[in-house]
Short mmCIF file of C-alpha atoms in Angstrom, two decimals:
data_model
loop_
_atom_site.label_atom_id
_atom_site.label_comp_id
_atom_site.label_asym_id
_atom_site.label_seq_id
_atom_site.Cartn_x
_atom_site.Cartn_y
_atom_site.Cartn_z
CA UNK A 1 3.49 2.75 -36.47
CA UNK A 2 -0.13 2.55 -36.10
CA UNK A 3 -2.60 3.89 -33.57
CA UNK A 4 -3.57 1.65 -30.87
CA UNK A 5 -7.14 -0.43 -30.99
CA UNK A 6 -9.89 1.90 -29.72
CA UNK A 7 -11.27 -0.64 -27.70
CA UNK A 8 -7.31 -0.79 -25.92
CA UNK A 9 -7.18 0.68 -22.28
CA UNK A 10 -4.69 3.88 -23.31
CA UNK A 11 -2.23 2.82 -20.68
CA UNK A 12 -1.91 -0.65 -21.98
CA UNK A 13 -1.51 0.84 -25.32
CA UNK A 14 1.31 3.33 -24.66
CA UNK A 15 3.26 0.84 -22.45
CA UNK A 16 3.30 -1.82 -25.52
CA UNK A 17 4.62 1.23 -27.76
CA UNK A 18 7.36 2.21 -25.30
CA UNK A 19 8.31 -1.23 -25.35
CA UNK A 20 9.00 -1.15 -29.08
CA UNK A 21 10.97 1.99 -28.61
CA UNK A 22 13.27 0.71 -26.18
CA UNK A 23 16.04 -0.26 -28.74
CA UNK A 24 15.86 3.52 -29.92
CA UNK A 25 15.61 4.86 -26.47
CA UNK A 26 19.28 3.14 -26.01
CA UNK A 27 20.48 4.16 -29.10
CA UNK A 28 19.24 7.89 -28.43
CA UNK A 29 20.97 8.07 -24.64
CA UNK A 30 24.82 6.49 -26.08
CA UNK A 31 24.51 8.86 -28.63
CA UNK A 32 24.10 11.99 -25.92
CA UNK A 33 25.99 10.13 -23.08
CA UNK A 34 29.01 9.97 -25.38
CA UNK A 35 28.92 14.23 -25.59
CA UNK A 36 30.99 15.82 -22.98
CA UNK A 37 28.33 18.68 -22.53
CA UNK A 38 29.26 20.09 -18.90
CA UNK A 39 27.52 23.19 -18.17
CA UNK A 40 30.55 25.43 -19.24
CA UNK A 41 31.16 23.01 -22.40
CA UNK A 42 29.08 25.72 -24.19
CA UNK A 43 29.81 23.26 -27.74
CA UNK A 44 29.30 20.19 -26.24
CA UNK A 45 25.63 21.37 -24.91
CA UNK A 46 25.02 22.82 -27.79
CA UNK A 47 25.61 19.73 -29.71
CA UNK A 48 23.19 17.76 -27.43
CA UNK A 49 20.48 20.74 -28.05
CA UNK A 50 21.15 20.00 -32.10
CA UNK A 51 20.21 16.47 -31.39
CA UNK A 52 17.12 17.29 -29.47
CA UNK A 53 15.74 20.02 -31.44
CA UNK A 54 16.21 17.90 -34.63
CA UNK A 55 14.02 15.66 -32.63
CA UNK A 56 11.35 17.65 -31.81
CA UNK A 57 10.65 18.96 -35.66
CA UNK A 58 10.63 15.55 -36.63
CA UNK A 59 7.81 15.24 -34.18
CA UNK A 60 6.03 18.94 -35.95
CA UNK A 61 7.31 20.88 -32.58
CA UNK A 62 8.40 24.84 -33.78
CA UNK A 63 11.47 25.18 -31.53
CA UNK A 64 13.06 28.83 -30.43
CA UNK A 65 16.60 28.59 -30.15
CA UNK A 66 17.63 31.05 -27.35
CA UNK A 67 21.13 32.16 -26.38
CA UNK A 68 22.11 33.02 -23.42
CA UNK A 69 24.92 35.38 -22.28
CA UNK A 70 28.31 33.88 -20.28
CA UNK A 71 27.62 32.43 -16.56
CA UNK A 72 30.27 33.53 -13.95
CA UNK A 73 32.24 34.28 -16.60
CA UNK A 74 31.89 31.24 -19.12
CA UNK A 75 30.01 30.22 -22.03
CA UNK A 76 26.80 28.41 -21.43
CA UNK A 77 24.76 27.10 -24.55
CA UNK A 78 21.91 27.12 -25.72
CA UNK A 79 17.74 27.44 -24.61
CA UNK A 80 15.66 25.11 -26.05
CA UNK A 81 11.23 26.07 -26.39
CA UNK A 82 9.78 23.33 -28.30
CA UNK A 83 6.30 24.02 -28.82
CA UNK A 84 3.54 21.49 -30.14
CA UNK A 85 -0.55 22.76 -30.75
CA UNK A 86 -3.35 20.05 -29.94
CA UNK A 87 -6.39 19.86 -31.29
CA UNK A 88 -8.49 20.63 -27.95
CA UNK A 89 -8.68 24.06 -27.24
CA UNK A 90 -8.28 26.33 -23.50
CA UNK A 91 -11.65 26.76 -23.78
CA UNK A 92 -12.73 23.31 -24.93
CA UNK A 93 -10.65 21.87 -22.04
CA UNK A 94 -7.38 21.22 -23.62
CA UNK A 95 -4.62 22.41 -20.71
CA UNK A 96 -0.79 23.72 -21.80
CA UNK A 97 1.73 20.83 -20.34
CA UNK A 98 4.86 21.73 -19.83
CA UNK A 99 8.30 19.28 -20.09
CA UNK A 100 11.16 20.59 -18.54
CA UNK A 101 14.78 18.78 -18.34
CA UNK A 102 18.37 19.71 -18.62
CA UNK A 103 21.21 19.02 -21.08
CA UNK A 104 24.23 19.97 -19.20
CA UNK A 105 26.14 17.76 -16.69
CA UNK A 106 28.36 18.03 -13.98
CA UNK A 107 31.94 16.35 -15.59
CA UNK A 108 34.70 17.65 -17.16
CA UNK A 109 35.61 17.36 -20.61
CA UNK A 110 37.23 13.95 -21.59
CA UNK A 111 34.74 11.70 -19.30
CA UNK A 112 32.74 10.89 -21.89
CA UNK A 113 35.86 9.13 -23.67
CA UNK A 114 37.23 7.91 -19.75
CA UNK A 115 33.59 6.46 -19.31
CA UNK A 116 32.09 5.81 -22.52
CA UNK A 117 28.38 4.22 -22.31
CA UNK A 118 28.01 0.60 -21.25
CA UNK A 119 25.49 -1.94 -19.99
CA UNK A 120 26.26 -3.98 -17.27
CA UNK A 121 23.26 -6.32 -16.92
CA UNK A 122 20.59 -4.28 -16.44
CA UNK A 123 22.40 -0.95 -15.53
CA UNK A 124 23.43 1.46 -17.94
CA UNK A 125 26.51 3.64 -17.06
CA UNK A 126 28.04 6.57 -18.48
CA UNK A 127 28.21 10.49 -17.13
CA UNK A 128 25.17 11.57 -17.35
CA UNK A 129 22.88 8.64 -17.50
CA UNK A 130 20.63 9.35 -14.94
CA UNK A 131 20.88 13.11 -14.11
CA UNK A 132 19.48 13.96 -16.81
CA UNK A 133 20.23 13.00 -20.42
CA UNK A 134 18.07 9.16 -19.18
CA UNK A 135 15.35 11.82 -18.50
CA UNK A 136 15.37 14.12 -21.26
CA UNK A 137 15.25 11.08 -23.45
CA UNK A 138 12.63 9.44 -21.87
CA UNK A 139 10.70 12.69 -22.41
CA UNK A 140 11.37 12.61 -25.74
CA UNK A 141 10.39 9.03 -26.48
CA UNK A 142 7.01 9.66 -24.24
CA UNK A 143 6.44 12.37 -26.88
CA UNK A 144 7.04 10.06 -30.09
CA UNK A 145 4.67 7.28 -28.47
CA UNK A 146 1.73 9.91 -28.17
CA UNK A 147 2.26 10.94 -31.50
CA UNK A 148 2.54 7.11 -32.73
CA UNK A 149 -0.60 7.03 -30.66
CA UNK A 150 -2.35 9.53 -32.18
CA UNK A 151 -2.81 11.66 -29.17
CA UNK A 152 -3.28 15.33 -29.49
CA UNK A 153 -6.00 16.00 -27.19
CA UNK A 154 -4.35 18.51 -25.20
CA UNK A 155 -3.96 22.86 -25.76
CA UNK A 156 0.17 22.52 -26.37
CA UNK A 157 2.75 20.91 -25.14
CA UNK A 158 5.79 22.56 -24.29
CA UNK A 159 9.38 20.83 -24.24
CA UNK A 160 12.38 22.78 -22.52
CA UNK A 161 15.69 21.96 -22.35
CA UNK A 162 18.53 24.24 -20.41
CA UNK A 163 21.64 24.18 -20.39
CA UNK A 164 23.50 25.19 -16.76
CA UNK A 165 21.38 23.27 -14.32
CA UNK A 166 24.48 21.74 -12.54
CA UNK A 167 25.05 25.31 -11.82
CA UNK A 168 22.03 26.62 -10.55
CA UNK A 169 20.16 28.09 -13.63
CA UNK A 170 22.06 31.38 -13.10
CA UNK A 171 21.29 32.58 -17.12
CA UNK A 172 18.74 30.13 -18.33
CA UNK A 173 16.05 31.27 -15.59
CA UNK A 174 14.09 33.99 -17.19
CA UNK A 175 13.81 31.54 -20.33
CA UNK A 176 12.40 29.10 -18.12
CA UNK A 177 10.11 31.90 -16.26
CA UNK A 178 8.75 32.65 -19.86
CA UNK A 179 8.29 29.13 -20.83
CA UNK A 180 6.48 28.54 -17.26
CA UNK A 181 3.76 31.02 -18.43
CA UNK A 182 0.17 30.01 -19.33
CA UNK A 183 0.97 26.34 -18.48
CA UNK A 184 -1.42 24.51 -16.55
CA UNK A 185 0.99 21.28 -14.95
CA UNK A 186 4.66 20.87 -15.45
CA UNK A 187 6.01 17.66 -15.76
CA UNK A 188 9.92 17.84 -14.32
CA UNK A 189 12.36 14.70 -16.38
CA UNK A 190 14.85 14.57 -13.27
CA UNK A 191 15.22 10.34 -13.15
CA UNK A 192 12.96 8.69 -10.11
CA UNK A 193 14.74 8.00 -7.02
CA UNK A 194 16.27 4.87 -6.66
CA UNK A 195 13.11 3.40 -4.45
CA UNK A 196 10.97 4.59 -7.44
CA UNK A 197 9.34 7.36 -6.16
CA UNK A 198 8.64 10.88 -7.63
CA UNK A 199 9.77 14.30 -6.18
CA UNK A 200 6.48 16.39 -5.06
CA UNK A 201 8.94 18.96 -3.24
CA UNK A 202 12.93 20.68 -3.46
CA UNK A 203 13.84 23.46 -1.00
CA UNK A 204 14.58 26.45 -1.99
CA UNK A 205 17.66 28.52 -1.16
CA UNK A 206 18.94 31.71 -0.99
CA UNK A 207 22.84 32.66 -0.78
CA UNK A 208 24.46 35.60 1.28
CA UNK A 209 27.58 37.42 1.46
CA UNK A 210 27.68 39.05 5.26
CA UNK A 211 30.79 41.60 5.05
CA UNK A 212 32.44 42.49 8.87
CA UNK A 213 34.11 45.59 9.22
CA UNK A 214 36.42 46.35 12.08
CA UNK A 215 39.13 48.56 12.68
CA UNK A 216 43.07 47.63 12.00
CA UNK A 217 45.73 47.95 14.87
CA UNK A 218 48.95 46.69 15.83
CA UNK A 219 48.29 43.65 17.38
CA UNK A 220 51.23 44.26 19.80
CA UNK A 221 51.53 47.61 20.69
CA UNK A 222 47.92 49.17 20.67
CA UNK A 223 45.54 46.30 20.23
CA UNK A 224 42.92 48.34 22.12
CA UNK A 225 42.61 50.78 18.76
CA UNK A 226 41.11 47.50 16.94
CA UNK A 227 37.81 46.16 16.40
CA UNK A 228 38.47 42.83 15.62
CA UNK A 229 36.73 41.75 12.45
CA UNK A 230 37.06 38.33 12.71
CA UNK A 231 35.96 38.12 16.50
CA UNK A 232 32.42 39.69 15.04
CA UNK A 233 32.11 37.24 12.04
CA UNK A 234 32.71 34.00 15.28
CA UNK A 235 29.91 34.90 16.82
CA UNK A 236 27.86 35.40 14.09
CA UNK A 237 28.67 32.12 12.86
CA UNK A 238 27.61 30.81 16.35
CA UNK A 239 24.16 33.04 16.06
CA UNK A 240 23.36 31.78 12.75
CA UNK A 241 24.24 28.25 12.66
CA UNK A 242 21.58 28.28 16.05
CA UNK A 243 18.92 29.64 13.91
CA UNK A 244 18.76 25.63 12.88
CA UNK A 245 15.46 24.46 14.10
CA UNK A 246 14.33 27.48 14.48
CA UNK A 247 11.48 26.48 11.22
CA UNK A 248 10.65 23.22 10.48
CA UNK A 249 12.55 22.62 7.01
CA UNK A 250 14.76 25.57 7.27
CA UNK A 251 18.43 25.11 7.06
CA UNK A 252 21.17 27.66 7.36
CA UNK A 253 24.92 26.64 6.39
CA UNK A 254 27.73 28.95 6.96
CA UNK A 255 30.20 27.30 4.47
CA UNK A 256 32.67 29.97 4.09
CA UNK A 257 34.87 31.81 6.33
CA UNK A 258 37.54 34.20 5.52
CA UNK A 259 39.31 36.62 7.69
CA UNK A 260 42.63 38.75 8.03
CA UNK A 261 45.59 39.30 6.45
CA UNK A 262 48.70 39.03 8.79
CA UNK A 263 49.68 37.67 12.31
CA UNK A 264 50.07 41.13 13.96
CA UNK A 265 47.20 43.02 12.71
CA UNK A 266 43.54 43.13 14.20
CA UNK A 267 41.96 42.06 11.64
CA UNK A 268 39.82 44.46 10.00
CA UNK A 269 37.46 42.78 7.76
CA UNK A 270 36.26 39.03 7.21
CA UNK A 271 33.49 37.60 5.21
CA UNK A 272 31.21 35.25 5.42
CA UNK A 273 29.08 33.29 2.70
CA UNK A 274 25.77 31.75 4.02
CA UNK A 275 23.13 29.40 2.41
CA UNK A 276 19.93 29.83 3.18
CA UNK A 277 17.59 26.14 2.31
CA UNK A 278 13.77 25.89 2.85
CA UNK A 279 10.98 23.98 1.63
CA UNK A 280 8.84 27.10 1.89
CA UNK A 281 8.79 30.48 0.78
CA UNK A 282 7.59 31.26 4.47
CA UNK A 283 10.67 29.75 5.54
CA UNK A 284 13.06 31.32 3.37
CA UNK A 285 11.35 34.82 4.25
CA UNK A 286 11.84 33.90 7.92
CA UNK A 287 15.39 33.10 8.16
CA UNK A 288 16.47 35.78 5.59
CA UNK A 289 14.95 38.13 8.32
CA UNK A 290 16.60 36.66 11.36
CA UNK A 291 19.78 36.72 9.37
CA UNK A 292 19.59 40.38 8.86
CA UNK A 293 18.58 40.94 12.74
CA UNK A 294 21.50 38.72 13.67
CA UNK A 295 23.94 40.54 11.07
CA UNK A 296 22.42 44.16 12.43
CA UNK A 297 23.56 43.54 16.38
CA UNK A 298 27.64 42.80 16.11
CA UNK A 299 29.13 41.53 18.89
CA UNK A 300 32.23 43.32 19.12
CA UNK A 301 32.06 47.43 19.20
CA UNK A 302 33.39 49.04 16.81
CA UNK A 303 32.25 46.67 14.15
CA UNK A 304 29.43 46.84 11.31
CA UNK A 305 27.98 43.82 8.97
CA UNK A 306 26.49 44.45 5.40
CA UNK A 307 24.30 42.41 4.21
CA UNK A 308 24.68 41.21 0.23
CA UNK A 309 21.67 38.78 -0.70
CA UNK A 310 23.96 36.71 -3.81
CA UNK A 311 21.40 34.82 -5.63
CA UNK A 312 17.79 33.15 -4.83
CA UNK A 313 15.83 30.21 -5.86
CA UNK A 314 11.98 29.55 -4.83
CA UNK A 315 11.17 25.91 -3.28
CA UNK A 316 8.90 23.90 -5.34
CA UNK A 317 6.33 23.50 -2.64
CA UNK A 318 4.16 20.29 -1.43
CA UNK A 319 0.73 21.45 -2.66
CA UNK A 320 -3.14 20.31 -2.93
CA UNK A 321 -2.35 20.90 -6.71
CA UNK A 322 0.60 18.81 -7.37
CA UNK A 323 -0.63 16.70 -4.46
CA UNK A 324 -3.71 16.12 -7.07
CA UNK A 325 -1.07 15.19 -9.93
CA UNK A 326 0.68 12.82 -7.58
CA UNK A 327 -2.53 11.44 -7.10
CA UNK A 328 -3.20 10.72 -11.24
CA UNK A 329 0.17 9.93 -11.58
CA UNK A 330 -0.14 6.74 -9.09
CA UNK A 331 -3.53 5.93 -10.56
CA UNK A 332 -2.14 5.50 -13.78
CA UNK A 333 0.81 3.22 -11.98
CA UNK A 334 -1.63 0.83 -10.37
CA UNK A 335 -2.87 0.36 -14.17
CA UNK A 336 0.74 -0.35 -15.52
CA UNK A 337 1.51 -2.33 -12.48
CA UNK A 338 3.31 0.59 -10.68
CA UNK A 339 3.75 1.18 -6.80
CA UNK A 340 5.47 4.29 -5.82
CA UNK A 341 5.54 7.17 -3.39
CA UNK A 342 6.76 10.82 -3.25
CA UNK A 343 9.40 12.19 -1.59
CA UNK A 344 10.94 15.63 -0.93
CA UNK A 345 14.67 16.35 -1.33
CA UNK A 346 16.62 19.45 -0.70
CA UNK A 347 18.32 19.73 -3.63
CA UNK A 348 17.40 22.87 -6.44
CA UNK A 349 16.52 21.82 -9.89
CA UNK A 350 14.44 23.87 -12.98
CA UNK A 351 11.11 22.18 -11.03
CA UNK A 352 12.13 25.10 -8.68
CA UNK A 353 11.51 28.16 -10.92
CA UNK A 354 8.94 26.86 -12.76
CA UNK A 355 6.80 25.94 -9.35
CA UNK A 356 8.00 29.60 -8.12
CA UNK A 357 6.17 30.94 -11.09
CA UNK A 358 2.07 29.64 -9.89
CA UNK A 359 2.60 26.30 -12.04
CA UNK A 360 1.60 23.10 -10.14
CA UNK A 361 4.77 20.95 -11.05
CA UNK A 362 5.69 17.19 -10.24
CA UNK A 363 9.54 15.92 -10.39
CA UNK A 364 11.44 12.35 -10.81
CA UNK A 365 9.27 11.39 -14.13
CA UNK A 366 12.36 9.86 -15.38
CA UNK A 367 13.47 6.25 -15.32
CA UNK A 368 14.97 4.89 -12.05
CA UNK A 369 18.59 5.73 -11.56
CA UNK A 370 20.89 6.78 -9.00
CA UNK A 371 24.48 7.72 -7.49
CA UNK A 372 23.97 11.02 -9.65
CA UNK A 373 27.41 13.32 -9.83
CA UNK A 374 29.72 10.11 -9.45
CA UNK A 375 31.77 7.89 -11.70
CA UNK A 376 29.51 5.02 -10.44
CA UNK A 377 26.02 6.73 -11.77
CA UNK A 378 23.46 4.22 -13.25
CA UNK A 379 20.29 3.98 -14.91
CA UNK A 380 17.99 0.73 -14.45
CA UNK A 381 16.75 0.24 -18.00
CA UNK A 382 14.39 -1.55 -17.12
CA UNK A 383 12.25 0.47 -15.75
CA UNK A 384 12.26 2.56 -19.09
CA UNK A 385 9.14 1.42 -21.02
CA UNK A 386 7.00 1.56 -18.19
CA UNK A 387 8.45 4.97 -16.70
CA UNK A 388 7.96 6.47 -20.54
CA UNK A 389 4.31 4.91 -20.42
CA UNK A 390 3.44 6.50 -16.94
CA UNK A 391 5.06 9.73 -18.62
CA UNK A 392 3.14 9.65 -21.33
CA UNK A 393 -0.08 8.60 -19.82
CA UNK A 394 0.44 11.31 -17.52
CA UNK A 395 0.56 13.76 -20.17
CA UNK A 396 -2.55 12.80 -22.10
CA UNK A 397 -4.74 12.69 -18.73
CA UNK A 398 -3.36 15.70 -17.87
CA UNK A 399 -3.74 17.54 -21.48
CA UNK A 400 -7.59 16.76 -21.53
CA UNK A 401 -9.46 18.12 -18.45
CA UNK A 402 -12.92 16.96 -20.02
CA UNK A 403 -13.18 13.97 -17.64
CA UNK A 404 -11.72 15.85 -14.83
#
């Protein structure tokens, strides 16, 4: 395919090319949509990362293969680093762009067969579709139209695909720390919410395991020898479900409770797990601290709490720097005929870790879809050519910081 006229406004130009790739944009998201590749389906993501890295080298990426070691206990697959040189240096003004989406789902094996890909109208369905193989394709088709285009006027771009996103990142997280580093923007391939807008924010959260101690007894005969565990871990639920509201967009969730053994023995230990949520690392600070304070005063005598602090996820904050993407992103909307907002949402993605590293990141760059983690999830493929163009045209305005 040939380069657009010059004389072409560059938006106008990319949305007429991802027009002429929506046929292979289709073909490209049955072909994934029809892999089971949940995030233990270690073969089935790895199949999907053979698709995609076969599709960056056709498109002169290098791509490092990474593997990663078992999470909780099962196989994950494969880390994919695609990396592409421009032609406009760091110094010259060329900026490092990072892609990030996710190859792993959150079905069982056998729903790909139970719901194979279909079109109803405009809707595409299938597990999948929408979070996230529509957006890791619609990265990868904004990435042939710039090439098709002839656009290279940016440092590098870097692609990254992960495999056990459903299940919080637990192994693939340092490999997206280290592809986070020395980018200038990151550009997140979750699909748009189902108003159209973009994500500028997701909470981060930290997980606890609060251990109560007490003292066993015989319930009957000398209950006064106890220190009843599971009285403790009651009122701490009540002193740390009351932290709520304590911080504007801090949440904290005890969601499991688990206590004694037997009828006729005070009870000597329970446990509790907490979630921590916040939209800023302020936040998260905050309540981990009351937590501890709460955790560090039992109620009952004769009782202790330790504190275990599971795993921990940064927020991807609302910032004057990914405020300033939003901002380029909706400018180049108006010129494709594009209206759309931002919102925040409070659930964790790869945006998180990558924002948690310094890197100004922006979220929902995918096409419109919704009812994500259901048999009923969707895509609106309609909104692919111009959701690839604003992708792409994104990435070229942000690659060259010359007319910045």
């Amino acid at each position: 395919m040939s380069a657009p006229p010059r004389q072409q406004p560059l938006e106008e130009a990319l949305l007429s090319l991802s027009r002429a790739h929506q046929a292979r944009y289709l073909e490209d998201l049955a072909e994934l949509v029809a892999i089971d590749s949940g995030s233990y389906s270690a073969d089935g993501v790895n199949r999907v990362a053979d698709l995609v890295r076969a599709h960056l080298e056709r498109l002169d990426f290098s791509v490092e293969r990474v593997p990663l070691p078992p999470a909780q206990g099962h196989r994950t697959g494969d880390v994919l680093i695609g990396r592409r040189q421009g032609r406009l240096a760091v110094a010259d003004g060329g900026r490092r762009i990072l892609l990030a989406a996710h190859m792993d789902t959150v079905f069982d094996d056998g729903a790909a067969a139970e719901r194979p890909f279909s079109l109803r109208g405009p809707l595409a369905h299938g597990p999948g579709v929408s979070d996230d193989k529509g957006g890791l394709v619609a990265g990868l088709a904004a990435l042939e139209i710039l090439a098709s285009a002839g656009i290279e006027d940016y440092a590098e771009l870097v692609f990254l695909a992960t495999p056990d996103e459903e299940i919080g990142s637990p192994v693939s997280r340092p490999v997206t720390r280290r592809a986070a580093e020395g980018a200038h923007y990151a550009l997140a391939l979750e699909c748009a919410r189902e108003n159209g807008d973009l994500v500028i924010a997701r909470k981060g959260v930290a997980d606890f395991r609060l251990t109560v101690t007490g003292r066993a007894a015989h319930a009957g005969i000398e209950p006064e020898r106890g220190a009843n565990a599971a009285l403790a871990a009651a009122h701490l639920v009540i002193a740390l479900q009351a932290l709520n509201g304590t911080w504007e967009g801090v949440t904290l969730n005890v969601g499991v409770v688990r206590a004694g053994s037997r009828f006729n023995i005070v009870c000597p230990e329970a446990e509790l797990l907490v979630e921590i949520r916040s939209a800023t690392d302020s936040g998260l600070r905050a309540a981990a601290f009351a937590l501890e304070e709460a955790a560090s005063r039992p109620v009952v005598p004769g009782t202790c709490v330790t504190v275990e602090e599971l795993a921990s996820c940064p927020p991807m904050e609302d910032t004057a720097a990914s405020h300033r993407m939003l901002d380029r992103a909706q400018d180049i909307g108006e010129r494709l005929g594009l209206t759309f907002g931002a919102t925040a949402t409070g659930g964790v993605g790869d945006a998180n870790t990558i924002a948690g590293a310094g890197v100004p990141t922006l979220d929902g760059l995918g096409p419109v879809g919704g009812a994500d983690h259901t048999p009923e999830e969707w895509l609106d493929v309609r909104t692919v050519p111009v959701r690839v163009a604003l992708l792409a045209s994104l990435i070229a305005d942000l690659g060259d910081s010359r007319s910045d």
